[in-house]
Amino acid sequence: MNFEYLAQGFAVALTWQNLLIGFAGCFIGTMVGALPAIGPINGIALLLPIAYTMGLPPESTMILLASVYCGAEYGGRISSILLNVPGDAGAVMTAMDGYPMARQGRAGEALALSGLSSFVGGILGSIGLALFAPLLAGLTIGFGPAEYFVLMVFAFATLGSMVGDQPVKTLIGCTLGLMLATVGIDATSGAYRFTFDEPELGDGIEFVVLVIGLFSISEALIILEHQGRGFTMIRDLGRMTARWADIVKCSGTTLRSALIGFVVGVLPGTGASVSSAVSYTTAKRISDTEGTFGKGDVRGLAAPEAANNATACGAFVPMLTLGVPGSGTTAVMLGALMLYNIQPGPMLLAERPEIVGGLVASLFVGNFILLALNLPLVNIFARVLTIPNWLLVPGILVLSIIGVYSTHASIFSIYLMLGIGIIGWLLRKAGFDMAPLILGFVLGRVMEVNLRNALAISGGDPSILFQSTISIVLWFMAAAVAILPWYLSYRAKKRIKQAALTA
């Protein structure tokens, strides 16, 4: 296996400019992650247009966004432990044992131990990414347009079955994303599609406009809607270092959870919420012999934190090697590469090793930066929780407007962003997750291009989509992933019904 790309990546990541960018990204990401419900997507959505407008090279932009992503995964634990309010979806399970520890006067220990677990998960996830990215890229280098189209179908099937507990709403979100991806001039025929005689929609809905509208604007509206609801913050942090006995006690759980998190992260459409839940329930099943989970058990705290950060690294594997985002956040980062006219996929490692290597190397460096930041400066990051909404919401709106206008210099784009934000707010109130919509939008364009290329090769014969062995395997995998959860759910309900009848 050739690791020259990694050596080239460390040469990129260790320049003083990229070290400074990585440090800034880690710091900003931790603060963004600490704010309840903001999460990494909003931080990346706000920073992406600024980085693009500043003229940063693509490798530096990816280092910045990756640092924000990992920093937010670290920061999400702060509000979970001190407020019992998760910083993002992946930190929900952290609150299960983190907040009880804080109520017992062990908030500082919980923050320190979760920081160490996050570090272990991040480093092991980075090692997994460095090992598996070139391996998977080599296996998929023979993919043609037909195989890529079927791969996108598999990604959507995975999304529908694994994201959240409402697969129908997930599929509706994906469909909306696919529909939005069709807006603009048809690249083949030159016809205008769904532009409603608006010239500025000729190039389609800009990615930055859509992302900032769906996430940042809708989030600002949600914060305003719930501003009357207060939270009780634990202010007495106590001892600020983890006990050696606790570190040893949860070491096995941390390593196992990091492995689970990385594997789950590689699967398209899963994300930290799935990996943290799987790792927590696994740890509880194996280790909770005394019924202490949910009451301040250090293993229950370490499991989701190690899984979260390993998942963040694992999600980069399909993004970089297949062009398929592993999570909503990596979907935004995939769009960032497309802003630079760079197409992720198996050829990215061969054609632009400095981007792949720089990103992987920055994850190693970033985890050490985050450990150094989060242990001694956790008191400072905790103060972010005291920012009042009357300051936070206008700040989000101003940054959103500046980001969109600086990228597109168009008043229409600002109005479109605000309109999309209101629609996103309404969808979120109806229980829709925005990540599938973004995934549908990003993958939709790639899906359409590859379908058209495949049909052009075959002279319009759709059987080309079923001819190669790879395509057939992917079709079977897509069918299995789509049907299996429904079948297992049916069997579980049938078993419960039979048990009730026999009782």
Short mmCIF file of C-alpha atoms in Angstrom, two decimals, residues 31-322:
data_model
loop_
_atom_site.label_atom_id
_atom_site.label_comp_id
_atom_site.label_asym_id
_atom_site.label_seq_id
_atom_site.Cartn_x
_atom_site.Cartn_y
_atom_site.Cartn_z
CA MET A 31 -17.30 26.82 20.44
CA VAL A 32 -19.89 26.04 17.76
CA GLY A 33 -20.27 22.48 19.05
CA ALA A 34 -20.78 23.70 22.61
CA LEU A 35 -23.82 25.78 21.62
CA PRO A 36 -26.92 23.60 21.99
CA ALA A 37 -28.38 22.33 18.68
CA ILE A 38 -26.03 24.40 16.46
CA GLY A 39 -23.74 21.53 15.43
CA PRO A 40 -20.91 21.22 12.90
CA ILE A 41 -23.06 21.71 9.78
CA ASN A 42 -23.99 25.26 10.76
CA GLY A 43 -20.39 26.16 11.57
CA ILE A 44 -19.16 24.79 8.24
CA ALA A 45 -22.03 26.40 6.33
CA LEU A 46 -21.12 29.82 7.73
CA LEU A 47 -17.35 29.46 7.22
CA LEU A 48 -17.44 27.93 3.72
CA PRO A 49 -18.32 31.12 1.79
CA ILE A 50 -15.84 33.13 3.85
CA ALA A 51 -13.01 30.69 3.08
CA TYR A 52 -13.95 30.62 -0.61
CA THR A 53 -14.13 34.42 -0.87
CA MET A 54 -10.75 34.79 0.88
CA GLY A 55 -9.22 32.75 -1.95
CA LEU A 56 -7.91 29.92 0.24
CA PRO A 57 -6.61 26.98 -1.82
CA PRO A 58 -8.84 23.89 -1.73
CA GLU A 59 -6.52 21.94 0.58
CA SER A 60 -6.52 24.78 3.14
CA THR A 61 -10.31 25.11 2.92
CA MET A 62 -10.72 21.38 3.56
CA ILE A 63 -8.32 21.57 6.51
CA LEU A 64 -10.39 24.43 7.96
CA LEU A 65 -13.71 22.65 7.50
CA ALA A 66 -12.37 19.31 8.79
CA SER A 67 -10.99 21.08 11.88
CA VAL A 68 -14.37 22.72 12.51
CA TYR A 69 -16.09 19.34 12.08
CA CYS A 70 -13.85 17.55 14.58
CA GLY A 71 -13.86 20.52 16.94
CA ALA A 72 -17.65 20.52 17.00
CA GLU A 73 -17.66 16.81 17.87
CA TYR A 74 -15.43 17.65 20.86
CA GLY A 75 -17.52 20.70 21.82
CA GLY A 76 -20.88 18.92 21.73
CA ARG A 77 -20.10 17.17 25.00
CA ILE A 78 -19.85 20.46 26.96
CA SER A 79 -23.54 21.40 26.86
CA SER A 80 -24.54 17.73 27.22
CA ILE A 81 -22.62 17.44 30.48
CA LEU A 82 -23.29 20.90 31.95
CA LEU A 83 -26.83 21.55 30.67
CA ASN A 84 -28.21 18.10 29.81
CA VAL A 85 -28.85 19.62 26.35
CA PRO A 86 -26.86 17.94 23.53
CA GLY A 87 -24.71 20.23 21.41
CA ASP A 88 -25.64 18.09 18.39
CA ALA A 89 -27.41 14.81 17.60
CA GLY A 90 -24.25 12.78 18.24
CA ALA A 91 -23.98 14.07 21.82
CA VAL A 92 -27.43 12.87 22.91
CA MET A 93 -26.03 9.69 24.48
CA THR A 94 -23.23 11.67 26.19
CA ALA A 95 -25.83 13.33 28.40
CA MET A 96 -27.05 9.95 29.68
CA ASP A 97 -24.10 9.59 32.08
CA GLY A 98 -22.33 12.93 31.66
CA TYR A 99 -25.06 15.04 33.25
CA PRO A 100 -25.52 12.70 36.25
CA MET A 101 -21.76 12.94 36.85
CA ALA A 102 -22.03 16.74 36.78
CA ARG A 103 -24.90 16.67 39.29
CA GLN A 104 -22.67 14.56 41.55
CA GLY A 105 -20.05 17.35 41.55
CA ARG A 106 -17.84 15.60 38.97
CA ALA A 107 -18.45 17.89 35.98
CA GLY A 108 -14.74 18.65 35.55
CA GLU A 109 -13.85 14.96 35.61
CA ALA A 110 -16.59 14.22 33.07
CA LEU A 111 -15.32 16.95 30.73
CA ALA A 112 -11.72 15.76 31.04
CA LEU A 113 -12.54 12.08 30.58
CA SER A 114 -14.82 12.74 27.61
CA GLY A 115 -12.06 14.86 26.06
CA LEU A 116 -9.60 11.99 26.36
CA SER A 117 -12.13 9.54 24.92
CA SER A 118 -12.77 11.92 22.02
CA PHE A 119 -9.04 12.10 21.40
CA VAL A 120 -8.64 8.31 21.31
CA GLY A 121 -11.62 7.97 18.99
CA GLY A 122 -10.33 10.72 16.71
CA ILE A 123 -6.81 9.26 16.44
CA LEU A 124 -8.02 5.71 15.81
CA GLY A 125 -10.51 7.02 13.26
CA SER A 126 -7.74 8.97 11.51
CA ILE A 127 -5.60 5.83 11.35
CA GLY A 128 -8.54 3.94 9.84
CA LEU A 129 -9.06 6.69 7.26
CA ALA A 130 -5.37 6.69 6.31
CA LEU A 131 -5.43 2.89 5.85
CA PHE A 132 -8.77 2.38 4.11
CA ALA A 133 -9.03 5.45 1.86
CA PRO A 134 -6.33 4.31 -0.62
CA LEU A 135 -7.55 0.70 -0.40
CA LEU A 136 -11.15 1.60 -1.27
CA ALA A 137 -10.01 4.03 -3.97
CA GLY A 138 -8.03 1.22 -5.60
CA LEU A 139 -11.04 -1.11 -5.53
CA THR A 140 -13.38 1.44 -7.12
CA ILE A 141 -11.04 2.87 -9.75
CA GLY A 142 -12.75 0.69 -12.39
CA PHE A 143 -16.18 2.25 -11.80
CA GLY A 144 -17.87 3.63 -14.91
CA PRO A 145 -20.97 5.87 -15.21
CA ALA A 146 -23.37 2.91 -14.79
CA GLU A 147 -21.63 1.71 -11.61
CA TYR A 148 -21.61 5.23 -10.18
CA PHE A 149 -25.34 5.62 -10.82
CA VAL A 150 -26.11 2.35 -9.02
CA LEU A 151 -23.77 3.40 -6.20
CA MET A 152 -25.90 6.54 -5.74
CA VAL A 153 -29.02 4.34 -5.63
CA PHE A 154 -27.33 2.27 -2.90
CA ALA A 155 -26.50 5.48 -0.99
CA PHE A 156 -30.14 6.58 -1.08
CA ALA A 157 -31.32 3.12 0.01
CA THR A 158 -28.89 3.28 2.95
CA LEU A 159 -30.20 6.72 3.89
CA GLY A 160 -33.81 5.60 3.87
CA SER A 161 -33.17 2.66 6.15
CA MET A 162 -30.61 4.04 8.59
CA VAL A 163 -31.20 7.76 9.14
CA GLY A 164 -33.49 8.43 12.07
CA ASP A 165 -36.64 6.59 13.08
CA GLN A 166 -38.82 7.98 10.26
CA PRO A 167 -37.59 6.46 6.98
CA VAL A 168 -40.54 7.85 5.00
CA LYS A 169 -39.64 11.43 5.94
CA THR A 170 -36.00 10.68 5.17
CA LEU A 171 -36.91 9.51 1.66
CA ILE A 172 -39.16 12.55 1.17
CA GLY A 173 -36.22 14.77 2.16
CA CYS A 174 -33.96 12.97 -0.33
CA THR A 175 -36.59 13.41 -3.04
CA LEU A 176 -36.87 17.14 -2.33
CA GLY A 177 -33.09 17.39 -2.63
CA LEU A 178 -33.18 15.55 -5.96
CA MET A 179 -35.89 17.91 -7.22
CA LEU A 180 -33.90 21.00 -6.24
CA ALA A 181 -30.86 19.58 -8.04
CA THR A 182 -32.78 19.68 -11.34
CA VAL A 183 -33.31 23.46 -11.23
CA GLY A 184 -31.34 25.33 -13.91
CA ILE A 185 -30.17 24.78 -17.45
CA ASP A 186 -30.15 21.19 -18.66
CA ALA A 187 -26.51 20.45 -19.49
CA THR A 188 -27.50 18.16 -22.37
CA SER A 189 -30.37 19.95 -24.11
CA GLY A 190 -29.78 23.52 -22.93
CA ALA A 191 -33.42 23.82 -21.83
CA TYR A 192 -34.37 25.84 -18.75
CA ARG A 193 -35.85 23.66 -16.01
CA PHE A 194 -38.00 25.03 -13.17
CA THR A 195 -36.46 28.52 -13.31
CA PHE A 196 -39.85 30.32 -13.46
CA ASP A 197 -38.42 32.87 -15.91
CA GLU A 198 -35.86 33.99 -13.33
CA PRO A 199 -32.46 34.41 -15.07
CA GLU A 200 -30.51 34.03 -11.83
CA LEU A 201 -31.82 30.47 -11.46
CA GLY A 202 -30.29 29.52 -14.82
CA ASP A 203 -27.21 28.08 -13.11
CA GLY A 204 -29.37 26.28 -10.57
CA ILE A 205 -29.68 26.85 -6.83
CA GLU A 206 -26.23 27.66 -5.52
CA PHE A 207 -24.94 25.21 -2.93
CA VAL A 208 -23.88 27.89 -0.43
CA VAL A 209 -27.32 29.55 -0.62
CA LEU A 210 -29.10 26.25 0.01
CA VAL A 211 -26.87 25.12 2.88
CA ILE A 212 -26.91 28.41 4.76
CA GLY A 213 -30.66 28.77 4.25
CA LEU A 214 -31.56 25.25 5.36
CA PHE A 215 -29.26 25.14 8.37
CA SER A 216 -28.23 28.58 9.62
CA ILE A 217 -31.38 30.60 8.89
CA SER A 218 -33.76 27.84 10.01
CA GLU A 219 -31.66 27.37 13.16
CA ALA A 220 -31.89 31.08 13.97
CA LEU A 221 -35.70 30.88 13.63
CA ILE A 222 -35.83 27.82 15.88
CA ILE A 223 -33.71 29.57 18.52
CA LEU A 224 -36.11 32.54 18.43
CA GLU A 225 -39.08 30.20 18.71
CA HIS A 226 -37.70 28.52 21.85
CA GLN A 227 -35.99 31.51 23.45
CA GLY A 228 -38.32 31.46 26.42
CA ARG A 229 -37.16 28.03 27.52
CA GLY A 230 -34.37 28.19 30.06
CA PHE A 231 -31.82 25.60 31.15
CA THR A 232 -30.06 25.03 34.45
CA MET A 233 -26.29 25.05 33.96
CA ILE A 234 -23.92 23.22 36.30
CA ARG A 235 -21.37 25.88 37.26
CA ASP A 236 -19.33 24.05 39.90
CA LEU A 237 -16.96 21.99 37.74
CA GLY A 238 -14.92 20.54 40.61
CA ARG A 239 -11.74 18.59 39.85
CA MET A 240 -10.60 19.30 36.26
CA THR A 241 -8.58 16.13 35.62
CA ALA A 242 -9.72 12.55 35.04
CA ARG A 243 -8.86 9.93 37.65
CA TRP A 244 -6.38 7.31 36.49
CA ALA A 245 -8.64 4.53 37.77
CA ASP A 246 -11.50 5.85 35.60
CA ILE A 247 -9.25 6.01 32.53
CA VAL A 248 -8.22 2.39 33.02
CA LYS A 249 -11.80 1.33 33.75
CA CYS A 250 -13.17 2.69 30.47
CA SER A 251 -10.15 1.95 28.23
CA GLY A 252 -11.65 -1.21 26.74
CA THR A 253 -14.99 0.51 26.17
CA THR A 254 -13.25 3.44 24.49
CA LEU A 255 -11.30 1.25 22.06
CA ARG A 256 -14.35 -0.86 21.20
CA SER A 257 -16.55 2.20 20.70
CA ALA A 258 -13.95 3.87 18.46
CA LEU A 259 -13.96 0.78 16.23
CA ILE A 260 -17.78 0.74 16.12
CA GLY A 261 -17.84 4.46 15.37
CA PHE A 262 -15.42 4.19 12.47
CA VAL A 263 -17.28 1.27 10.85
CA VAL A 264 -20.64 3.05 11.21
CA GLY A 265 -19.13 6.28 9.86
CA VAL A 266 -18.01 4.57 6.66
CA LEU A 267 -21.63 3.60 5.90
CA PRO A 268 -23.29 6.40 3.87
CA GLY A 269 -25.98 8.33 5.69
CA THR A 270 -25.49 7.05 9.23
CA GLY A 271 -23.53 9.63 11.22
CA ALA A 272 -22.64 10.22 14.86
CA SER A 273 -26.19 9.83 16.21
CA VAL A 274 -26.30 6.21 15.02
CA SER A 275 -22.75 5.32 16.12
CA SER A 276 -23.14 6.86 19.59
CA ALA A 277 -26.40 4.98 20.15
CA VAL A 278 -24.90 1.67 18.95
CA SER A 279 -21.72 2.09 21.01
CA TYR A 280 -23.64 3.11 24.15
CA THR A 281 -26.08 0.19 23.96
CA THR A 282 -23.19 -2.20 23.22
CA ALA A 283 -21.24 -0.92 26.22
CA LYS A 284 -24.32 -1.16 28.42
CA ARG A 285 -25.02 -4.73 27.32
CA ILE A 286 -21.41 -5.82 27.97
CA SER A 287 -20.39 -3.76 31.00
CA ASP A 288 -23.51 -2.73 32.95
CA THR A 289 -23.50 -5.60 35.41
CA GLU A 290 -24.38 -3.37 38.38
CA GLY A 291 -27.06 -1.18 36.77
CA THR A 292 -24.91 1.98 36.95
CA PHE A 293 -25.36 3.14 33.35
CA GLY A 294 -27.50 6.27 33.23
CA LYS A 295 -26.43 7.17 36.78
CA GLY A 296 -22.94 8.55 36.09
CA ASP A 297 -20.94 5.56 34.85
CA VAL A 298 -17.67 6.66 33.22
CA ARG A 299 -17.94 3.88 30.62
CA GLY A 300 -21.33 5.22 29.54
CA LEU A 301 -19.69 8.62 29.07
CA ALA A 302 -16.62 7.35 27.21
CA ALA A 303 -18.47 5.11 24.73
CA PRO A 304 -20.44 7.74 22.74
CA GLU A 305 -17.61 10.27 22.80
CA ALA A 306 -15.07 7.84 21.33
CA ALA A 307 -17.63 6.71 18.75
CA ASN A 308 -18.59 10.28 17.71
CA ASN A 309 -15.08 11.31 16.80
CA ALA A 310 -14.20 8.03 15.08
CA THR A 311 -17.39 8.38 13.05
CA ALA A 312 -16.38 11.86 11.90
CA CYS A 313 -13.18 10.38 10.46
CA GLY A 314 -14.93 7.34 9.01
CA ALA A 315 -17.43 9.55 7.16
CA PHE A 316 -14.55 10.93 5.05
CA VAL A 317 -13.79 7.48 3.57
CA PRO A 318 -16.80 7.27 1.20
CA MET A 319 -16.68 11.00 0.54
CA LEU A 320 -13.07 11.04 -0.66
CA THR A 321 -12.98 7.67 -2.43
CA LEU A 322 -16.51 7.29 -3.84
#
